[in-house]
PDB file of C-alpha atoms in Angstrom:
ATOM      1  CA  GLY P   1       0.000   0.000   0.000  1.00 49.00           C
ATOM      2  CA  THR P   2       2.592   2.682   0.757  1.00 54.00           C
ATOM      3  CA  GLY P   3       4.227   2.554  -2.653  1.00 53.00           C
ATOM      4  CA  ILE P   4       1.023   3.292  -4.539  1.00 57.00           C
ATOM      5  CA  SER P   5      -0.277   5.974  -2.183  1.00 55.00           C
ATOM      6  CA  GLY P   6       3.162   7.594  -1.999  1.00 54.00           C
ATOM      7  CA  SER P   7       3.335   7.890  -5.760  1.00 54.00           C
ATOM      8  CA  LEU P   8      -0.191   9.318  -5.882  1.00 53.00           C
ATOM      9  CA  ILE P   9       0.729  11.980  -3.337  1.00 56.00           C
ATOM     10  CA  MET P  10       3.824  12.848  -5.361  1.00 55.00           C
ATOM     11  CA  ALA P  11       1.755  13.092  -8.555  1.00 54.00           C
ATOM     12  CA  ASP P  12      -0.677  15.464  -6.826  1.00 56.00           C
ATOM     13  CA  ALA P  13       2.223  17.592  -5.631  1.00 54.00           C
ATOM     14  CA  MET P  14       3.720  17.757  -9.122  1.00 57.00           C
ATOM     15  CA  ASP P  15       0.381  18.780 -10.625  1.00 56.00           C
ATOM     16  CA  GLY P  16       0.034  21.538  -8.037  1.00 55.00           C
ATOM     17  CA  PHE P  17       3.531  22.768  -8.783  1.00 60.00           C
ATOM     18  CA  SER P  18       2.905  22.888 -12.516  1.00 64.00           C
ATOM     19  CA  LEU P  19      -0.218  24.948 -11.920  1.00 69.00           C
ATOM     20  CA  ALA P  20       1.667  27.366  -9.697  1.00 77.00           C
ATOM     21  CA  CYS P  21       4.575  27.699 -12.129  1.00 81.00           C
ATOM     22  CA  PRO P  22       3.525  27.279 -15.777  1.00 84.00           C
ATOM     23  CA  ALA P  23       6.023  26.281 -18.441  1.00 85.00           C
ATOM     24  CA  GLY P  24       6.102  29.789 -19.949  1.00 88.00           C
ATOM     25  CA  ALA P  25       7.041  31.506 -16.692  1.00 90.00           C
ATOM     26  CA  PRO P  26      10.818  31.677 -17.356  1.00 91.00           C
ATOM     27  CA  PHE P  27      10.161  33.168 -20.790  1.00 94.00           C
ATOM     28  CA  PHE P  28       8.069  35.992 -19.391  1.00 94.00           C
ATOM     29  CA  GLY P  29      10.491  36.508 -16.517  1.00 94.00           C
ATOM     30  CA  TYR P  30      13.471  36.940 -18.822  1.00 96.00           C
ATOM     31  CA  LEU P  31      11.390  39.027 -21.219  1.00 97.00           C
ATOM     32  CA  GLY P  32      10.446  41.380 -18.399  1.00 95.00           C
ATOM     33  CA  ALA P  33      14.056  41.716 -17.271  1.00 94.00           C
ATOM     34  CA  ALA P  34      15.243  42.397 -20.825  1.00 95.00           C
ATOM     35  CA  LEU P  35      12.498  44.962 -21.457  1.00 95.00           C
ATOM     36  CA  ALA P  36      13.228  46.735 -18.177  1.00 93.00           C
ATOM     37  CA  MET P  37      16.904  47.021 -19.064  1.00 93.00           C
ATOM     38  CA  ALA P  38      16.270  48.114 -22.645  1.00 94.00           C
ATOM     39  CA  LEU P  39      13.595  50.682 -21.811  1.00 94.00           C
ATOM     40  CA  ALA P  40      15.572  52.144 -18.907  1.00 92.00           C
ATOM     41  CA  ASN P  41      18.565  52.686 -21.171  1.00 92.00           C
ATOM     42  CA  LEU P  42      16.409  54.120 -23.942  1.00 94.00           C
ATOM     43  CA  GLY P  43      14.993  56.591 -21.429  1.00 92.00           C
ATOM     44  CA  ALA P  44      18.482  57.478 -20.235  1.00 92.00           C
ATOM     45  CA  ALA P  45      19.634  58.029 -23.811  1.00 93.00           C
ATOM     46  CA  TYR P  46      16.623  60.253 -24.489  1.00 94.00           C
ATOM     47  CA  GLY P  47      17.269  62.234 -21.309  1.00 92.00           C
ATOM     48  CA  THR P  48      20.929  62.654 -22.214  1.00 92.00           C
ATOM     49  CA  CYS P  49      19.924  63.863 -25.681  1.00 93.00           C
ATOM     50  CA  LYS P  50      17.472  66.433 -24.344  1.00 93.00           C
ATOM     51  CA  ALA P  51      19.876  67.639 -21.655  1.00 91.00           C
ATOM     52  CA  GLY P  52      22.739  67.841 -24.161  1.00 91.00           C
ATOM     53  CA  THR P  53      20.577  69.919 -26.477  1.00 92.00           C
ATOM     54  CA  GLY P  54      19.794  72.247 -23.592  1.00 90.00           C
ATOM     55  CA  ILE P  55      23.472  72.556 -22.649  1.00 91.00           C
ATOM     56  CA  SER P  56      24.478  73.405 -26.196  1.00 91.00           C
ATOM     57  CA  GLY P  57      21.760  76.049 -26.371  1.00 90.00           C
ATOM     58  CA  MET P  58      22.772  77.431 -22.988  1.00 89.00           C
ATOM     59  CA  GLY P  59      26.452  77.486 -24.004  1.00 89.00           C
ATOM     60  CA  VAL P  60      25.616  80.100 -26.617  1.00 92.00           C
ATOM     61  CA  SER P  61      23.480  82.383 -24.470  1.00 91.00           C
ATOM     62  CA  ARG P  62      24.880  81.861 -20.918  1.00 89.00           C
ATOM     63  CA  PRO P  63      28.344  80.248 -21.002  1.00 88.00           C
ATOM     64  CA  ASP P  64      28.812  80.805 -17.257  1.00 90.00           C
ATOM     65  CA  LEU P  65      26.018  78.327 -16.401  1.00 86.00           C
ATOM     66  CA  VAL P  66      27.229  75.409 -18.535  1.00 87.00           C
ATOM     67  CA  MET P  67      28.815  73.545 -15.632  1.00 89.00           C
ATOM     68  CA  LYS P  68      25.630  73.838 -13.594  1.00 86.00           C
ATOM     69  CA  ALA P  69      23.648  72.475 -16.537  1.00 84.00           C
ATOM     70  CA  LEU P  70      25.689  69.238 -16.537  1.00 88.00           C
ATOM     71  CA  ILE P  71      23.645  67.909 -13.598  1.00 90.00           C
ATOM     72  CA  PRO P  72      20.738  66.635 -15.781  1.00 88.00           C
ATOM     73  CA  VAL P  73      23.192  64.756 -18.012  1.00 88.00           C
ATOM     74  CA  VAL P  74      24.719  63.057 -14.977  1.00 90.00           C
ATOM     75  CA  MET P  75      21.263  62.215 -13.624  1.00 90.00           C
ATOM     76  CA  ALA P  76      20.248  60.683 -16.965  1.00 88.00           C
ATOM     77  CA  GLY P  77      23.379  58.525 -16.851  1.00 88.00           C
ATOM     78  CA  VAL P  78      22.507  57.454 -13.312  1.00 90.00           C
ATOM     79  CA  VAL P  79      19.063  56.349 -14.542  1.00 86.00           C
ATOM     80  CA  GLY P  80      20.766  54.218 -17.204  1.00 85.00           C
ATOM     81  CA  ILE P  81      23.061  52.577 -14.652  1.00 88.00           C
ATOM     82  CA  TYR P  82      20.096  52.022 -12.341  1.00 87.00           C
ATOM     83  CA  GLY P  83      18.312  50.277 -15.200  1.00 82.00           C
ATOM     84  CA  LEU P  84      21.247  47.891 -15.551  1.00 81.00           C
ATOM     85  CA  ILE P  85      21.025  47.004 -11.884  1.00 81.00           C
TER      86      ILE P  85
END
């Protein structure tokens, strides 16, 4: 008796596990991680582009404030590094 009932309990446990973790779960997990990394770096690149455009425009009109305007570029780079983490 124990061999048959033990295997039935194990089969029930395996069916419960497969319901809790479907076969496509790793695919969607890796897809989410890849999308998070890609979109975070796209956002950082866009932020760097917009901040760089602002710095180049400010360099013509107010050259004394160019160093202060570098802060948004640094922050956009930090967002990109944070997306890698």
